[in-house]
mmCIF file of C-alpha atoms in Angstrom:
data_model
loop_
_atom_site.group_PDB
_atom_site.id
_atom_site.type_symbol
_atom_site.label_atom_id
_atom_site.label_comp_id
_atom_site.label_asym_id
_atom_site.label_seq_id
_atom_site.Cartn_x
_atom_site.Cartn_y
_atom_site.Cartn_z
ATOM 1 C CA ASN A 219 112.898 96.570 84.570
ATOM 2 C CA MET A 220 109.075 95.972 85.031
ATOM 3 C CA ILE A 221 107.391 97.480 88.067
ATOM 4 C CA PRO A 222 106.470 94.459 90.269
ATOM 5 C CA HIS A 223 103.065 93.659 91.858
ATOM 6 C CA GLY A 224 102.405 95.848 94.855
ATOM 7 C CA VAL A 225 99.968 96.858 97.664
ATOM 8 C CA ASP A 226 99.004 99.836 99.876
ATOM 9 C CA LEU A 227 99.627 98.640 103.288
ATOM 10 C CA LYS A 228 98.679 101.804 104.702
ATOM 11 C CA ARG A 229 95.081 101.136 103.462
ATOM 12 C CA PHE A 230 94.988 98.000 105.596
ATOM 13 C CA ALA A 231 97.012 99.168 108.755
ATOM 14 C CA GLY A 232 94.169 101.290 110.295
ATOM 15 C CA ALA A 233 91.070 99.138 108.881
ATOM 16 C CA VAL A 234 89.076 97.602 111.750
ATOM 17 C CA PRO A 235 86.752 94.708 110.714
ATOM 18 C CA ALA A 236 83.094 95.382 111.208
ATOM 19 C CA VAL A 237 82.868 91.755 112.660
ATOM 20 C CA SER A 238 85.530 90.330 115.064
ATOM 21 C CA GLN A 239 87.644 87.528 113.514
ATOM 22 C CA MET A 240 87.347 83.905 114.944
ATOM 23 C CA SER A 241 89.143 83.320 118.150
ATOM 24 C CA ASP A 242 92.411 81.522 118.082
ATOM 25 C CA ASP A 243 90.954 79.007 120.847
ATOM 26 C CA SER A 244 87.440 78.148 119.870
ATOM 27 C CA PHE A 245 84.739 79.146 117.488
ATOM 28 C CA SER A 246 81.769 81.228 118.930
ATOM 29 C CA ARG A 247 80.313 81.892 115.317
ATOM 30 C CA ALA A 248 80.425 80.566 111.891
ATOM 31 C CA PRO A 249 83.728 81.088 110.131
ATOM 32 C CA VAL A 250 83.555 83.777 107.480
ATOM 33 C CA LEU A 251 85.186 83.254 104.020
ATOM 34 C CA VAL A 252 85.854 86.187 101.677
ATOM 35 C CA TYR A 253 86.367 86.672 97.915
ATOM 36 C CA HIS A 254 86.416 89.923 96.061
ATOM 37 C CA GLY A 255 86.425 91.309 92.544
ATOM 38 C CA PRO A 256 84.210 92.820 89.811
ATOM 39 C CA TYR A 257 81.646 90.236 88.868
ATOM 40 C CA SER A 258 81.287 91.705 85.369
ATOM 41 C CA TYR A 259 84.500 89.821 84.861
ATOM 42 C CA GLU A 260 83.577 86.348 83.905
ATOM 43 C CA PRO A 261 86.326 84.564 85.724
ATOM 44 C CA ASN A 262 85.494 86.338 89.181
ATOM 45 C CA LEU A 263 81.836 85.475 88.471
ATOM 46 C CA GLN A 264 82.740 81.702 87.985
ATOM 47 C CA ALA A 265 84.946 81.635 91.064
ATOM 48 C CA ALA A 266 82.101 83.071 93.191
ATOM 49 C CA MET A 267 79.548 80.578 91.544
ATOM 50 C CA ALA A 268 82.150 77.873 92.627
ATOM 51 C CA LEU A 269 82.267 78.963 96.185
ATOM 52 C CA GLY A 270 78.203 78.696 96.226
ATOM 53 C CA THR A 271 77.863 75.558 94.166
ATOM 54 C CA VAL A 272 80.998 73.193 95.153
ATOM 55 C CA ILE A 273 82.751 74.621 98.008
ATOM 56 C CA ILE A 274 80.218 75.768 100.647
ATOM 57 C CA PRO A 275 77.952 72.587 99.966
ATOM 58 C CA ALA A 276 81.123 70.361 100.471
ATOM 59 C CA LEU A 277 82.167 72.020 103.646
ATOM 60 C CA GLU A 278 78.521 71.759 105.032
ATOM 61 C CA LYS A 279 78.443 67.840 104.078
ATOM 62 C CA HIS A 280 81.605 67.677 106.393
ATOM 63 C CA GLY A 281 79.835 69.556 109.291
ATOM 64 C CA HIS A 282 81.472 72.921 108.546
ATOM 65 C CA HIS A 283 78.728 75.648 108.414
ATOM 66 C CA VAL A 284 80.342 78.825 107.039
ATOM 67 C CA VAL A 285 79.393 82.289 105.741
ATOM 68 C CA CYS A 286 80.838 83.535 102.628
ATOM 69 C CA LEU A 287 81.034 87.368 101.550
ATOM 70 C CA ALA A 288 81.727 88.135 97.980
ATOM 71 C CA LEU A 289 82.508 91.705 97.679
ATOM 72 C CA GLY A 290 82.708 93.658 94.509
ATOM 73 C CA ASP A 291 80.763 95.422 91.671
ATOM 74 C CA SER A 292 78.319 93.925 89.434
ATOM 75 C CA PRO A 293 77.265 91.170 91.620
ATOM 76 C CA PRO A 294 74.578 88.864 90.154
ATOM 77 C CA ALA A 295 71.088 89.052 90.903
ATOM 78 C CA HIS A 296 70.811 85.715 92.882
ATOM 79 C CA SER A 297 73.126 83.898 95.032
ATOM 80 C CA PRO A 298 73.476 80.071 94.415
ATOM 81 C CA HIS A 299 73.666 79.289 98.112
ATOM 82 C CA PRO A 300 71.973 81.091 101.210
ATOM 83 C CA SER A 301 75.302 81.129 103.076
ATOM 84 C CA LEU A 302 76.891 83.094 100.096
ATOM 85 C CA THR A 303 76.048 86.840 100.079
ATOM 86 C CA PHE A 304 77.053 89.206 97.367
ATOM 87 C CA VAL A 305 77.790 92.285 99.263
ATOM 88 C CA GLY A 306 78.116 94.548 96.275
ATOM 89 C CA PRO A 307 80.476 97.579 95.921
ATOM 90 C CA VAL A 308 82.004 98.915 99.203
ATOM 91 C CA ASP A 309 83.893 102.026 99.849
ATOM 92 C CA ASP A 310 86.560 100.601 102.299
ATOM 93 C CA ILE A 311 87.696 97.168 100.989
ATOM 94 C CA ALA A 312 90.348 96.609 103.646
ATOM 95 C CA SER A 313 87.742 96.768 106.668
ATOM 96 C CA HIS A 314 85.395 94.490 104.760
ATOM 97 C CA LEU A 315 88.203 91.988 104.140
ATOM 98 C CA LYS A 316 89.164 92.058 107.627
ATOM 99 C CA ARG A 317 85.621 90.692 108.372
ATOM 100 C CA GLY A 318 87.053 87.445 106.801
ATOM 101 C CA ASP A 319 88.589 84.650 108.472
ATOM 102 C CA ILE A 320 89.904 82.658 105.219
ATOM 103 C CA ALA A 321 90.268 84.005 101.877
ATOM 104 C CA VAL A 322 89.264 81.496 99.220
ATOM 105 C CA VAL A 323 90.253 82.251 95.637
ATOM 106 C CA PRO A 324 88.735 79.311 93.112
ATOM 107 C CA LEU A 325 89.912 81.119 90.195
ATOM 108 C CA THR A 326 90.332 78.643 87.271
ATOM 109 C CA THR A 327 90.378 81.205 84.090
ATOM 110 C CA GLY A 328 91.491 84.399 83.332
ATOM 111 C CA GLY A 329 94.881 86.549 83.059
ATOM 112 C CA GLY A 330 96.035 89.783 84.513
ATOM 113 C CA THR A 331 97.734 90.574 87.846
ATOM 114 C CA ARG A 332 96.641 88.745 91.076
ATOM 115 C CA MET A 333 96.252 91.805 93.335
ATOM 116 C CA LYS A 334 93.488 90.324 95.392
ATOM 117 C CA VAL A 335 95.862 87.601 96.851
ATOM 118 C CA LEU A 336 98.139 90.635 97.982
ATOM 119 C CA ASP A 337 95.188 92.306 99.424
ATOM 120 C CA TYR A 338 94.254 89.298 101.536
ATOM 121 C CA PHE A 339 98.050 89.205 102.791
ATOM 122 C CA ALA A 340 97.625 92.783 103.790
ATOM 123 C CA ALA A 341 94.495 92.006 105.752
ATOM 124 C CA CYS A 342 96.338 89.174 107.434
ATOM 125 C CA ILE A 343 93.689 86.432 106.210
ATOM 126 C CA PRO A 344 95.013 83.016 105.682
ATOM 127 C CA VAL A 345 94.482 82.312 101.798
ATOM 128 C CA VAL A 346 93.538 78.914 100.074
ATOM 129 C CA ALA A 347 93.880 79.390 96.141
ATOM 130 C CA THR A 348 94.206 77.680 93.036
ATOM 131 C CA LYS A 349 97.497 77.838 91.090
ATOM 132 C CA LYS A 350 95.809 80.051 88.641
ATOM 133 C CA ALA A 351 94.957 82.465 91.225
ATOM 134 C CA VAL A 352 98.665 83.141 92.038
ATOM 135 C CA GLU A 353 100.223 83.102 88.600
ATOM 136 C CA GLY A 354 102.884 85.794 88.458
ATOM 137 C CA LEU A 355 103.307 86.148 92.380
ATOM 138 C CA PRO A 356 106.274 85.462 94.131
ATOM 139 C CA VAL A 357 104.608 82.979 96.613
ATOM 140 C CA GLU A 358 105.417 79.607 98.044
ATOM 141 C CA GLY A 359 102.709 77.226 98.509
ATOM 142 C CA GLY A 360 102.553 75.651 102.139
ATOM 143 C CA LYS A 361 104.486 78.750 103.368
ATOM 144 C CA HIS A 362 102.466 81.876 102.234
ATOM 145 C CA LEU A 363 99.125 80.243 101.454
ATOM 146 C CA VAL A 364 97.699 76.894 100.596
ATOM 147 C CA ILE A 365 97.952 76.373 96.666
ATOM 148 C CA ILE A 366 95.771 73.482 95.222
ATOM 149 C CA ASP A 367 95.153 72.431 91.527
ATOM 150 C CA GLU A 368 91.426 71.960 91.293
ATOM 151 C CA VAL A 369 88.482 73.840 93.050
ATOM 152 C CA GLU A 370 87.221 70.353 94.491
ATOM 153 C CA GLU A 371 90.404 70.080 96.288
ATOM 154 C CA MET A 372 89.984 73.474 98.253
ATOM 155 C CA VAL A 373 87.461 71.863 100.729
ATOM 156 C CA GLU A 374 89.967 69.825 102.953
ATOM 157 C CA PRO A 375 92.429 72.662 103.338
ATOM 158 C CA ILE A 376 89.876 75.094 104.265
ATOM 159 C CA ALA A 377 88.542 72.665 106.911
ATOM 160 C CA GLU A 378 91.972 72.171 108.103
ATOM 161 C CA LEU A 379 92.373 75.995 108.562
ATOM 162 C CA ILE A 380 89.114 76.243 110.329
ATOM 163 C CA ASN A 381 90.234 73.704 112.982
ATOM 164 C CA SER A 382 93.854 74.732 113.098
ATOM 165 C CA PRO A 383 94.712 78.648 114.497
ATOM 166 C CA ASP A 384 98.174 77.701 114.643
ATOM 167 C CA ARG A 385 98.336 77.025 110.942
ATOM 168 C CA ARG A 386 96.436 80.351 110.231
ATOM 169 C CA ARG A 387 98.607 82.249 112.209
ATOM 170 C CA GLU A 388 101.823 80.770 110.632
ATOM 171 C CA LEU A 389 100.344 81.386 107.009
ATOM 172 C CA THR A 390 99.230 84.900 107.832
ATOM 173 C CA GLU A 391 102.675 85.859 109.394
ATOM 174 C CA ASN A 392 104.753 84.465 106.511
ATOM 175 C CA ALA A 393 102.573 86.171 103.925
ATOM 176 C CA PHE A 394 102.423 89.552 105.618
ATOM 177 C CA ALA A 395 106.334 89.412 105.907
ATOM 178 C CA LEU A 396 106.223 88.765 102.248
ATOM 179 C CA VAL A 397 103.805 91.447 101.359
ATOM 180 C CA LYS A 398 105.597 94.230 103.500
ATOM 181 C CA THR A 399 108.386 93.955 100.705
ATOM 182 C CA MET A 400 105.541 94.478 98.135
ATOM 183 C CA ASP A 401 104.180 97.766 99.659
ATOM 184 C CA TRP A 402 104.029 100.553 96.973
ATOM 185 C CA SER A 403 106.312 102.748 99.123
ATOM 186 C CA ALA A 404 108.852 99.915 99.537
ATOM 187 C CA ILE A 405 108.805 99.428 95.758
ATOM 188 C CA GLY A 406 109.102 103.207 95.189
ATOM 189 C CA THR A 407 112.088 103.499 97.085
ATOM 190 C CA ARG A 408 113.839 100.548 95.546
ATOM 191 C CA TYR A 409 113.273 101.954 91.910
ATOM 192 C CA MET A 410 114.398 105.549 93.065
ATOM 193 C CA GLU A 411 117.672 103.916 94.192
ATOM 194 C CA LEU A 412 117.755 101.989 90.962
ATOM 195 C CA TYR A 413 117.537 104.974 89.009
ATOM 196 C CA ASP A 414 119.418 107.145 91.101
ATOM 197 C CA LEU A 415 116.482 109.515 91.384
ATOM 198 C CA PRO A 416 116.576 112.586 93.889
ATOM 199 C CA GLY A 417 115.344 111.871 97.233
ATOM 200 C CA CYS A 418 116.780 108.514 97.806
ATOM 201 C CA LYS A 419 120.033 109.538 99.556
ATOM 202 C CA GLY A 420 118.730 109.816 103.081
ATOM 203 C CA ASN A 421 118.245 113.554 102.736
ATOM 204 C CA GLY A 422 114.846 113.185 103.897
ATOM 205 C CA THR A 423 112.922 114.627 100.657
#
């Protein structure tokens, strides 16, 4: 058996956002979009650039002024848009992700695991992502997150989430329920039981 994707929920449980998330009732500030990953990896850099050149300008054209934080190592020297800030590497990714109101994952290329999406679920941030961004994850579009085909199609669902606190709450609650089953401790327990290893028989060890 292959060990599935997992996430460390303890890392997120005690994390406190540096900036409070947007109110469920109204906006008192610009919504904060977040994305993270090492930008030495070309697909991550392309995704961040899509935020600055396609998504943010289109949101602004429709009257939604946002702030976007791109977290991670090896940021480019210049941002393509003044509302997109490359924060650079951070010590505590959980607290920085919790600064976000909506996670946007405009990946169009690349392979490997999609751990960033699980991080957003654990941080209780609603997610808008491309199909490429969720390959290999047991997620359901419309229930756990919003999944679209093309980067240009992300603008409308982001705007809808900005305007709908109930929808944001619904997605984050469903996503967190899913990611709780993917916590590394839960995965470890299941595999200990599968292989009948010591410590899984309720003896407290």
